[in-house]
Amino acid sequence: MAGMVVAGAVLGGAVLAGCASPADSRTEATDSPTAVTASPPAAPKKPPTMAPGPAGRTPVFERRPSGDGAGRSAERVVALTFDADMTADQGSRAASGERFDNPELIALLRRLKVPSTVFMTGRWAEEYPAQAKAIGTDPLFEIANHSYSHYAFSTPCYGLPVVEKAAMTRDVERAFAAFRKAGARNVVPYFRFPGGCYDDATLRALAPAKVTAVQWDVVSGDAFATDADAVADQVLAGVRPGSLVVMHCTRSAAPATEAAVRRIVPELRERGYRFVKVSELMEG
């Protein structure tokens, strides 16, 4: 299991200034009424995406390239990503009390001011709509697509049920619809394959969804882990400038993640790293 902005500014106004006497000022105010103008709101910034691959295949992003080709060292940035996993058939488990969310982790990221990308399944957003909206309206976060069902898009894939090729685009679109219904706004056109499993046929089949697939170069190992220090050690050993780390936002399946993040964030900051969302990492 490996898996899961807009600000508009209105600038305007006019300032009336001069060295007139009070009487002159009254006359000026009467004779020359002030005209206030405002610039139109800035257009929302579109998240960066990658161009389609050969024959229109879905492009795949794994990390920011090292350096810039001109001999300069790469910027010390890293993207922490969190998969909010819940498969389409786990509703009964949620109803019986299993927790697929992790609000304490999200609260920690807010306290530490860590920009993050949450790869969310549509089924998760349906189960926790208030949390999906809170995450998806907080400028600290962006929501990316982790499918609706969290079924495999290629096999073998950790024993997950399989999505038929003809249904892949529909599954992705259904997840985006679930985010909109929950009220999330900070949604980016990125997709993470459940389990990270894909092949060439998958990339061709998913092309109509017009998403950029996002993988990773650092595996945290937090899935089903109970040793937070081991998870933190693995991340800290693997991060390089431009790295993309995969973690989880699912208490039942990744109970040690919050404690691991408590170590990871300050230690990486001590090394000079800055945390960014995937959209910023992809800008290069």
PDB file of C-alpha atoms in Angstrom, residues 43-272:
ATOM      1  CA  ALA A  43      -6.853  35.519 -12.611  1.00  0.00           C
ATOM      2  CA  PRO A  44      -6.393  32.365 -10.514  1.00  0.00           C
ATOM      3  CA  LYS A  45      -2.971  30.845 -10.972  1.00  0.00           C
ATOM      4  CA  LYS A  46      -3.231  27.532 -12.748  1.00  0.00           C
ATOM      5  CA  PRO A  47      -1.253  24.671 -11.156  1.00  0.00           C
ATOM      6  CA  PRO A  48       1.650  23.538 -13.324  1.00  0.00           C
ATOM      7  CA  THR A  49       1.245  20.270 -15.187  1.00  0.00           C
ATOM      8  CA  MET A  50       3.445  18.185 -17.421  1.00  0.00           C
ATOM      9  CA  ALA A  51       2.892  17.803 -21.153  1.00  0.00           C
ATOM     10  CA  PRO A  52       1.453  14.459 -22.260  1.00  0.00           C
ATOM     11  CA  GLY A  53       3.945  11.739 -23.066  1.00  0.00           C
ATOM     12  CA  PRO A  54       4.302   9.893 -26.387  1.00  0.00           C
ATOM     13  CA  ALA A  55       0.966   9.201 -28.078  1.00  0.00           C
ATOM     14  CA  GLY A  56      -0.785  11.309 -25.427  1.00  0.00           C
ATOM     15  CA  ARG A  57       0.135   9.085 -22.500  1.00  0.00           C
ATOM     16  CA  THR A  58      -0.426  10.443 -18.997  1.00  0.00           C
ATOM     17  CA  PRO A  59       2.854  12.086 -17.874  1.00  0.00           C
ATOM     18  CA  VAL A  60       4.518  10.977 -14.631  1.00  0.00           C
ATOM     19  CA  PHE A  61       6.298  13.268 -12.146  1.00  0.00           C
ATOM     20  CA  GLU A  62       8.542  11.788  -9.433  1.00  0.00           C
ATOM     21  CA  ARG A  63      10.773  14.578  -8.134  1.00  0.00           C
ATOM     22  CA  ARG A  64      12.246  17.922  -9.104  1.00  0.00           C
ATOM     23  CA  PRO A  65      15.413  17.392 -11.180  1.00  0.00           C
ATOM     24  CA  SER A  66      18.682  18.027  -9.321  1.00  0.00           C
ATOM     25  CA  GLY A  67      20.461  21.261 -10.227  1.00  0.00           C
ATOM     26  CA  ASP A  68      19.594  23.464 -13.172  1.00  0.00           C
ATOM     27  CA  GLY A  69      22.146  22.285 -15.724  1.00  0.00           C
ATOM     28  CA  ALA A  70      24.270  25.398 -15.203  1.00  0.00           C
ATOM     29  CA  GLY A  71      26.417  24.147 -12.352  1.00  0.00           C
ATOM     30  CA  ARG A  72      24.243  25.595  -9.609  1.00  0.00           C
ATOM     31  CA  SER A  73      23.166  23.333  -6.780  1.00  0.00           C
ATOM     32  CA  ALA A  74      19.508  22.380  -6.400  1.00  0.00           C
ATOM     33  CA  GLU A  75      17.338  24.330  -3.986  1.00  0.00           C
ATOM     34  CA  ARG A  76      16.712  22.551  -0.696  1.00  0.00           C
ATOM     35  CA  VAL A  77      12.999  21.998  -1.062  1.00  0.00           C
ATOM     36  CA  VAL A  78      10.998  18.883  -0.278  1.00  0.00           C
ATOM     37  CA  ALA A  79       7.329  17.972  -0.733  1.00  0.00           C
ATOM     38  CA  LEU A  80       5.618  15.886   1.937  1.00  0.00           C
ATOM     39  CA  THR A  81       2.563  14.172   0.476  1.00  0.00           C
ATOM     40  CA  PHE A  82      -0.079  12.259   2.387  1.00  0.00           C
ATOM     41  CA  ASP A  83      -2.393   9.640   0.906  1.00  0.00           C
ATOM     42  CA  ALA A  84      -5.888   9.702   2.417  1.00  0.00           C
ATOM     43  CA  ASP A  85      -6.828   6.122   1.563  1.00  0.00           C
ATOM     44  CA  MET A  86     -10.214   4.495   1.734  1.00  0.00           C
ATOM     45  CA  THR A  87     -11.403   1.900  -0.752  1.00  0.00           C
ATOM     46  CA  ALA A  88     -14.910   1.811  -2.162  1.00  0.00           C
ATOM     47  CA  ASP A  89     -15.798  -1.300  -0.143  1.00  0.00           C
ATOM     48  CA  GLN A  90     -14.635  -0.142   3.292  1.00  0.00           C
ATOM     49  CA  GLY A  91     -17.789   1.698   4.310  1.00  0.00           C
ATOM     50  CA  SER A  92     -18.873  -1.052   6.676  1.00  0.00           C
ATOM     51  CA  ARG A  93     -15.525  -0.920   8.443  1.00  0.00           C
ATOM     52  CA  ALA A  94     -15.830   2.836   8.880  1.00  0.00           C
ATOM     53  CA  ALA A  95     -19.369   2.360  10.199  1.00  0.00           C
ATOM     54  CA  SER A  96     -18.048  -0.086  12.792  1.00  0.00           C
ATOM     55  CA  GLY A  97     -15.531   2.447  14.089  1.00  0.00           C
ATOM     56  CA  GLU A  98     -12.363   2.027  12.011  1.00  0.00           C
ATOM     57  CA  ARG A  99     -10.779   5.427  11.391  1.00  0.00           C
ATOM     58  CA  PHE A 100      -9.442   6.121   7.924  1.00  0.00           C
ATOM     59  CA  ASP A 101      -8.813   9.785   8.748  1.00  0.00           C
ATOM     60  CA  ASN A 102      -6.096  11.414  10.847  1.00  0.00           C
ATOM     61  CA  PRO A 103      -7.190  14.874  12.048  1.00  0.00           C
ATOM     62  CA  GLU A 104      -4.338  15.017  14.569  1.00  0.00           C
ATOM     63  CA  LEU A 105      -1.830  14.793  11.710  1.00  0.00           C
ATOM     64  CA  ILE A 106      -3.541  17.618   9.810  1.00  0.00           C
ATOM     65  CA  ALA A 107      -3.597  19.716  12.994  1.00  0.00           C
ATOM     66  CA  LEU A 108       0.135  19.070  13.476  1.00  0.00           C
ATOM     67  CA  LEU A 109       0.922  20.170   9.906  1.00  0.00           C
ATOM     68  CA  ARG A 110      -1.020  23.369  10.579  1.00  0.00           C
ATOM     69  CA  ARG A 111       0.839  24.049  13.829  1.00  0.00           C
ATOM     70  CA  LEU A 112       4.192  23.424  12.158  1.00  0.00           C
ATOM     71  CA  LYS A 113       3.108  25.435   9.082  1.00  0.00           C
ATOM     72  CA  VAL A 114       4.046  22.708   6.628  1.00  0.00           C
ATOM     73  CA  PRO A 115       2.557  23.172   3.135  1.00  0.00           C
ATOM     74  CA  SER A 116       1.424  19.722   1.989  1.00  0.00           C
ATOM     75  CA  THR A 117      -0.411  17.883  -0.759  1.00  0.00           C
ATOM     76  CA  VAL A 118      -3.079  15.382   0.280  1.00  0.00           C
ATOM     77  CA  PHE A 119      -3.825  12.674  -2.291  1.00  0.00           C
ATOM     78  CA  MET A 120      -7.405  11.849  -1.410  1.00  0.00           C
ATOM     79  CA  THR A 121      -9.737   9.132  -2.612  1.00  0.00           C
ATOM     80  CA  GLY A 122     -13.277  10.102  -3.506  1.00  0.00           C
ATOM     81  CA  ARG A 123     -14.600   7.533  -1.069  1.00  0.00           C
ATOM     82  CA  TRP A 124     -12.576   9.188   1.734  1.00  0.00           C
ATOM     83  CA  ALA A 125     -14.085  12.573   0.860  1.00  0.00           C
ATOM     84  CA  GLU A 126     -17.562  11.049   1.010  1.00  0.00           C
ATOM     85  CA  GLU A 127     -16.877   9.504   4.423  1.00  0.00           C
ATOM     86  CA  TYR A 128     -15.298  12.651   5.877  1.00  0.00           C
ATOM     87  CA  PRO A 129     -16.801  15.575   3.923  1.00  0.00           C
ATOM     88  CA  ALA A 130     -16.214  18.162   6.666  1.00  0.00           C
ATOM     89  CA  GLN A 131     -12.524  17.263   6.836  1.00  0.00           C
ATOM     90  CA  ALA A 132     -12.227  17.213   3.037  1.00  0.00           C
ATOM     91  CA  LYS A 133     -13.699  20.714   2.912  1.00  0.00           C
ATOM     92  CA  ALA A 134     -11.471  21.984   5.743  1.00  0.00           C
ATOM     93  CA  ILE A 135      -8.347  20.634   4.052  1.00  0.00           C
ATOM     94  CA  GLY A 136      -9.469  21.795   0.627  1.00  0.00           C
ATOM     95  CA  THR A 137     -10.175  25.371   1.711  1.00  0.00           C
ATOM     96  CA  ASP A 138      -7.001  25.857   3.759  1.00  0.00           C
ATOM     97  CA  PRO A 139      -4.276  27.578   1.654  1.00  0.00           C
ATOM     98  CA  LEU A 140      -1.669  25.502   3.457  1.00  0.00           C
ATOM     99  CA  PHE A 141      -2.911  22.410   1.604  1.00  0.00           C
ATOM    100  CA  GLU A 142      -3.913  21.241  -1.828  1.00  0.00           C
ATOM    101  CA  ILE A 143      -5.980  18.167  -2.626  1.00  0.00           C
ATOM    102  CA  ALA A 144      -4.927  15.827  -5.406  1.00  0.00           C
ATOM    103  CA  ASN A 145      -6.733  12.791  -6.792  1.00  0.00           C
ATOM    104  CA  HIS A 146      -6.014   9.279  -5.511  1.00  0.00           C
ATOM    105  CA  SER A 147      -8.909   7.707  -7.462  1.00  0.00           C
ATOM    106  CA  TYR A 148     -12.440   7.256  -6.187  1.00  0.00           C
ATOM    107  CA  SER A 149     -12.198   3.570  -5.331  1.00  0.00           C
ATOM    108  CA  HIS A 150      -8.539   3.020  -4.421  1.00  0.00           C
ATOM    109  CA  TYR A 151      -8.666  -0.054  -6.621  1.00  0.00           C
ATOM    110  CA  ALA A 152      -5.608  -1.055  -8.628  1.00  0.00           C
ATOM    111  CA  PHE A 153      -5.000   0.495 -12.051  1.00  0.00           C
ATOM    112  CA  SER A 154      -2.609  -2.327 -12.972  1.00  0.00           C
ATOM    113  CA  THR A 155      -1.800  -5.738 -11.537  1.00  0.00           C
ATOM    114  CA  PRO A 156      -0.364  -7.175  -9.433  1.00  0.00           C
ATOM    115  CA  CYS A 157      -0.869  -4.436  -6.856  1.00  0.00           C
ATOM    116  CA  TYR A 158      -0.898  -5.504  -3.205  1.00  0.00           C
ATOM    117  CA  GLY A 159      -4.017  -7.604  -3.654  1.00  0.00           C
ATOM    118  CA  LEU A 160      -6.250  -4.631  -4.465  1.00  0.00           C
ATOM    119  CA  PRO A 161      -9.358  -5.140  -6.607  1.00  0.00           C
ATOM    120  CA  VAL A 162      -8.828  -3.956 -10.172  1.00  0.00           C
ATOM    121  CA  VAL A 163     -10.352  -1.086 -12.137  1.00  0.00           C
ATOM    122  CA  GLU A 164     -11.108  -1.998 -15.742  1.00  0.00           C
ATOM    123  CA  LYS A 165      -9.181   0.067 -18.300  1.00  0.00           C
ATOM    124  CA  ALA A 166     -12.412   1.483 -19.730  1.00  0.00           C
ATOM    125  CA  ALA A 167     -13.487   2.688 -16.283  1.00  0.00           C
ATOM    126  CA  MET A 168     -10.251   4.400 -15.188  1.00  0.00           C
ATOM    127  CA  THR A 169     -11.047   7.908 -16.381  1.00  0.00           C
ATOM    128  CA  ARG A 170     -14.546   7.655 -14.912  1.00  0.00           C
ATOM    129  CA  ASP A 171     -13.112   6.570 -11.551  1.00  0.00           C
ATOM    130  CA  VAL A 172     -10.805   9.609 -11.485  1.00  0.00           C
ATOM    131  CA  GLU A 173     -13.592  11.982 -12.516  1.00  0.00           C
ATOM    132  CA  ARG A 174     -15.843  10.559  -9.820  1.00  0.00           C
ATOM    133  CA  ALA A 175     -13.235  11.444  -7.200  1.00  0.00           C
ATOM    134  CA  PHE A 176     -12.997  15.038  -8.445  1.00  0.00           C
ATOM    135  CA  ALA A 177     -16.802  15.225  -8.246  1.00  0.00           C
ATOM    136  CA  ALA A 178     -16.683  14.026  -4.614  1.00  0.00           C
ATOM    137  CA  PHE A 179     -14.189  16.780  -3.750  1.00  0.00           C
ATOM    138  CA  ARG A 180     -16.433  19.419  -5.316  1.00  0.00           C
ATOM    139  CA  LYS A 181     -19.481  18.090  -3.494  1.00  0.00           C
ATOM    140  CA  ALA A 182     -17.615  18.292  -0.172  1.00  0.00           C
ATOM    141  CA  GLY A 183     -16.797  21.946  -0.865  1.00  0.00           C
ATOM    142  CA  ALA A 184     -13.041  21.601  -1.451  1.00  0.00           C
ATOM    143  CA  ARG A 185     -11.609  24.382  -3.617  1.00  0.00           C
ATOM    144  CA  ASN A 186      -7.823  23.913  -3.564  1.00  0.00           C
ATOM    145  CA  VAL A 187      -7.884  20.938  -5.908  1.00  0.00           C
ATOM    146  CA  VAL A 188      -5.048  20.310  -8.356  1.00  0.00           C
ATOM    147  CA  PRO A 189      -5.060  18.161 -11.534  1.00  0.00           C
ATOM    148  CA  TYR A 190      -2.650  15.573 -10.149  1.00  0.00           C
ATOM    149  CA  PHE A 191      -3.293  11.874  -9.740  1.00  0.00           C
ATOM    150  CA  ARG A 192      -1.570   9.184  -7.699  1.00  0.00           C
ATOM    151  CA  PHE A 193      -2.079   5.556  -8.661  1.00  0.00           C
ATOM    152  CA  PRO A 194      -3.345   3.396  -5.799  1.00  0.00           C
ATOM    153  CA  GLY A 195      -0.389   1.402  -4.591  1.00  0.00           C
ATOM    154  CA  GLY A 196       1.735   3.403  -7.025  1.00  0.00           C
ATOM    155  CA  CYS A 197       0.984   0.662  -9.559  1.00  0.00           C
ATOM    156  CA  TYR A 198       0.797   1.508 -13.262  1.00  0.00           C
ATOM    157  CA  ASP A 199       2.058   0.368 -16.634  1.00  0.00           C
ATOM    158  CA  ASP A 200       2.193   1.706 -20.174  1.00  0.00           C
ATOM    159  CA  ALA A 201      -1.321   0.527 -20.955  1.00  0.00           C
ATOM    160  CA  THR A 202      -2.567   2.354 -17.862  1.00  0.00           C
ATOM    161  CA  LEU A 203      -0.940   5.614 -18.950  1.00  0.00           C
ATOM    162  CA  ARG A 204      -2.666   5.332 -22.322  1.00  0.00           C
ATOM    163  CA  ALA A 205      -6.048   4.471 -20.786  1.00  0.00           C
ATOM    164  CA  LEU A 206      -5.919   7.370 -18.324  1.00  0.00           C
ATOM    165  CA  ALA A 207      -4.992  10.001 -20.935  1.00  0.00           C
ATOM    166  CA  PRO A 208      -8.571  11.371 -21.295  1.00  0.00           C
ATOM    167  CA  ALA A 209      -8.519  12.425 -17.619  1.00  0.00           C
ATOM    168  CA  LYS A 210      -5.863  15.053 -18.473  1.00  0.00           C
ATOM    169  CA  VAL A 211      -4.011  14.691 -15.185  1.00  0.00           C
ATOM    170  CA  THR A 212      -0.338  14.523 -14.291  1.00  0.00           C
ATOM    171  CA  ALA A 213       0.480  11.334 -12.403  1.00  0.00           C
ATOM    172  CA  VAL A 214       2.577  12.000  -9.287  1.00  0.00           C
ATOM    173  CA  GLN A 215       4.766   9.297  -7.792  1.00  0.00           C
ATOM    174  CA  TRP A 216       7.682   9.821  -5.360  1.00  0.00           C
ATOM    175  CA  ASP A 217      11.372   9.193  -4.814  1.00  0.00           C
ATOM    176  CA  VAL A 218      11.257   8.706  -1.008  1.00  0.00           C
ATOM    177  CA  VAL A 219       9.148   5.929   0.524  1.00  0.00           C
ATOM    178  CA  SER A 220       8.438   6.654   4.174  1.00  0.00           C
ATOM    179  CA  GLY A 221       7.469   3.099   5.037  1.00  0.00           C
ATOM    180  CA  ASP A 222       4.704   4.385   7.309  1.00  0.00           C
ATOM    181  CA  ALA A 223       2.033   2.029   5.971  1.00  0.00           C
ATOM    182  CA  PHE A 224       1.151  -0.311   8.859  1.00  0.00           C
ATOM    183  CA  ALA A 225       4.305   0.793  10.709  1.00  0.00           C
ATOM    184  CA  THR A 226       4.219   1.189  14.471  1.00  0.00           C
ATOM    185  CA  ASP A 227       7.773   2.494  14.997  1.00  0.00           C
ATOM    186  CA  ALA A 228       7.705   6.246  14.350  1.00  0.00           C
ATOM    187  CA  ASP A 229      11.476   6.587  14.679  1.00  0.00           C
ATOM    188  CA  ALA A 230      12.039   3.962  11.994  1.00  0.00           C
ATOM    189  CA  VAL A 231       9.726   5.864   9.658  1.00  0.00           C
ATOM    190  CA  ALA A 232      11.472   9.155  10.419  1.00  0.00           C
ATOM    191  CA  ASP A 233      14.912   7.593   9.935  1.00  0.00           C
ATOM    192  CA  GLN A 234      13.904   6.253   6.527  1.00  0.00           C
ATOM    193  CA  VAL A 235      12.613   9.623   5.357  1.00  0.00           C
ATOM    194  CA  LEU A 236      15.560  11.571   6.708  1.00  0.00           C
ATOM    195  CA  ALA A 237      18.001   9.166   5.059  1.00  0.00           C
ATOM    196  CA  GLY A 238      16.269   9.413   1.691  1.00  0.00           C
ATOM    197  CA  VAL A 239      15.493  13.099   1.240  1.00  0.00           C
ATOM    198  CA  ARG A 240      17.514  15.049  -1.306  1.00  0.00           C
ATOM    199  CA  PRO A 241      16.913  18.525  -2.752  1.00  0.00           C
ATOM    200  CA  GLY A 242      13.737  18.282  -4.800  1.00  0.00           C
ATOM    201  CA  SER A 243      12.495  15.074  -3.155  1.00  0.00           C
ATOM    202  CA  LEU A 244       8.885  13.986  -3.028  1.00  0.00           C
ATOM    203  CA  VAL A 245       7.967  11.892   0.025  1.00  0.00           C
ATOM    204  CA  VAL A 246       4.967   9.553   0.190  1.00  0.00           C
ATOM    205  CA  MET A 247       3.252   9.163   3.559  1.00  0.00           C
ATOM    206  CA  HIS A 248      -0.299   8.441   4.701  1.00  0.00           C
ATOM    207  CA  CYS A 249      -3.169  10.274   6.390  1.00  0.00           C
ATOM    208  CA  THR A 250      -4.990   7.172   7.620  1.00  0.00           C
ATOM    209  CA  ARG A 251      -4.927   6.363  11.332  1.00  0.00           C
ATOM    210  CA  SER A 252      -5.910   2.707  11.048  1.00  0.00           C
ATOM    211  CA  ALA A 253      -3.306   1.900   8.402  1.00  0.00           C
ATOM    212  CA  ALA A 254      -0.535   4.320   9.351  1.00  0.00           C
ATOM    213  CA  PRO A 255      -0.705   4.941  13.112  1.00  0.00           C
ATOM    214  CA  ALA A 256       2.894   6.179  13.489  1.00  0.00           C
ATOM    215  CA  THR A 257       2.838   8.936  10.858  1.00  0.00           C
ATOM    216  CA  GLU A 258       2.024  11.875  13.125  1.00  0.00           C
ATOM    217  CA  ALA A 259       4.829  11.032  15.557  1.00  0.00           C
ATOM    218  CA  ALA A 260       7.255  10.542  12.657  1.00  0.00           C
ATOM    219  CA  VAL A 261       6.380  13.958  11.220  1.00  0.00           C
ATOM    220  CA  ARG A 262       7.146  15.535  14.615  1.00  0.00           C
ATOM    221  CA  ARG A 263      10.773  14.466  14.052  1.00  0.00           C
ATOM    222  CA  ILE A 264      11.005  14.831  10.294  1.00  0.00           C
ATOM    223  CA  VAL A 265       9.944  18.467  10.008  1.00  0.00           C
ATOM    224  CA  PRO A 266      12.328  20.106  12.513  1.00  0.00           C
ATOM    225  CA  GLU A 267      15.275  17.950  11.462  1.00  0.00           C
ATOM    226  CA  LEU A 268      14.844  18.773   7.788  1.00  0.00           C
ATOM    227  CA  ARG A 269      14.462  22.449   8.629  1.00  0.00           C
ATOM    228  CA  GLU A 270      17.709  22.288  10.575  1.00  0.00           C
ATOM    229  CA  ARG A 271      19.323  20.978   7.374  1.00  0.00           C
ATOM    230  CA  GLY A 272      18.045  24.021   5.523  1.00  0.00           C
TER     231      GLY A 272
END
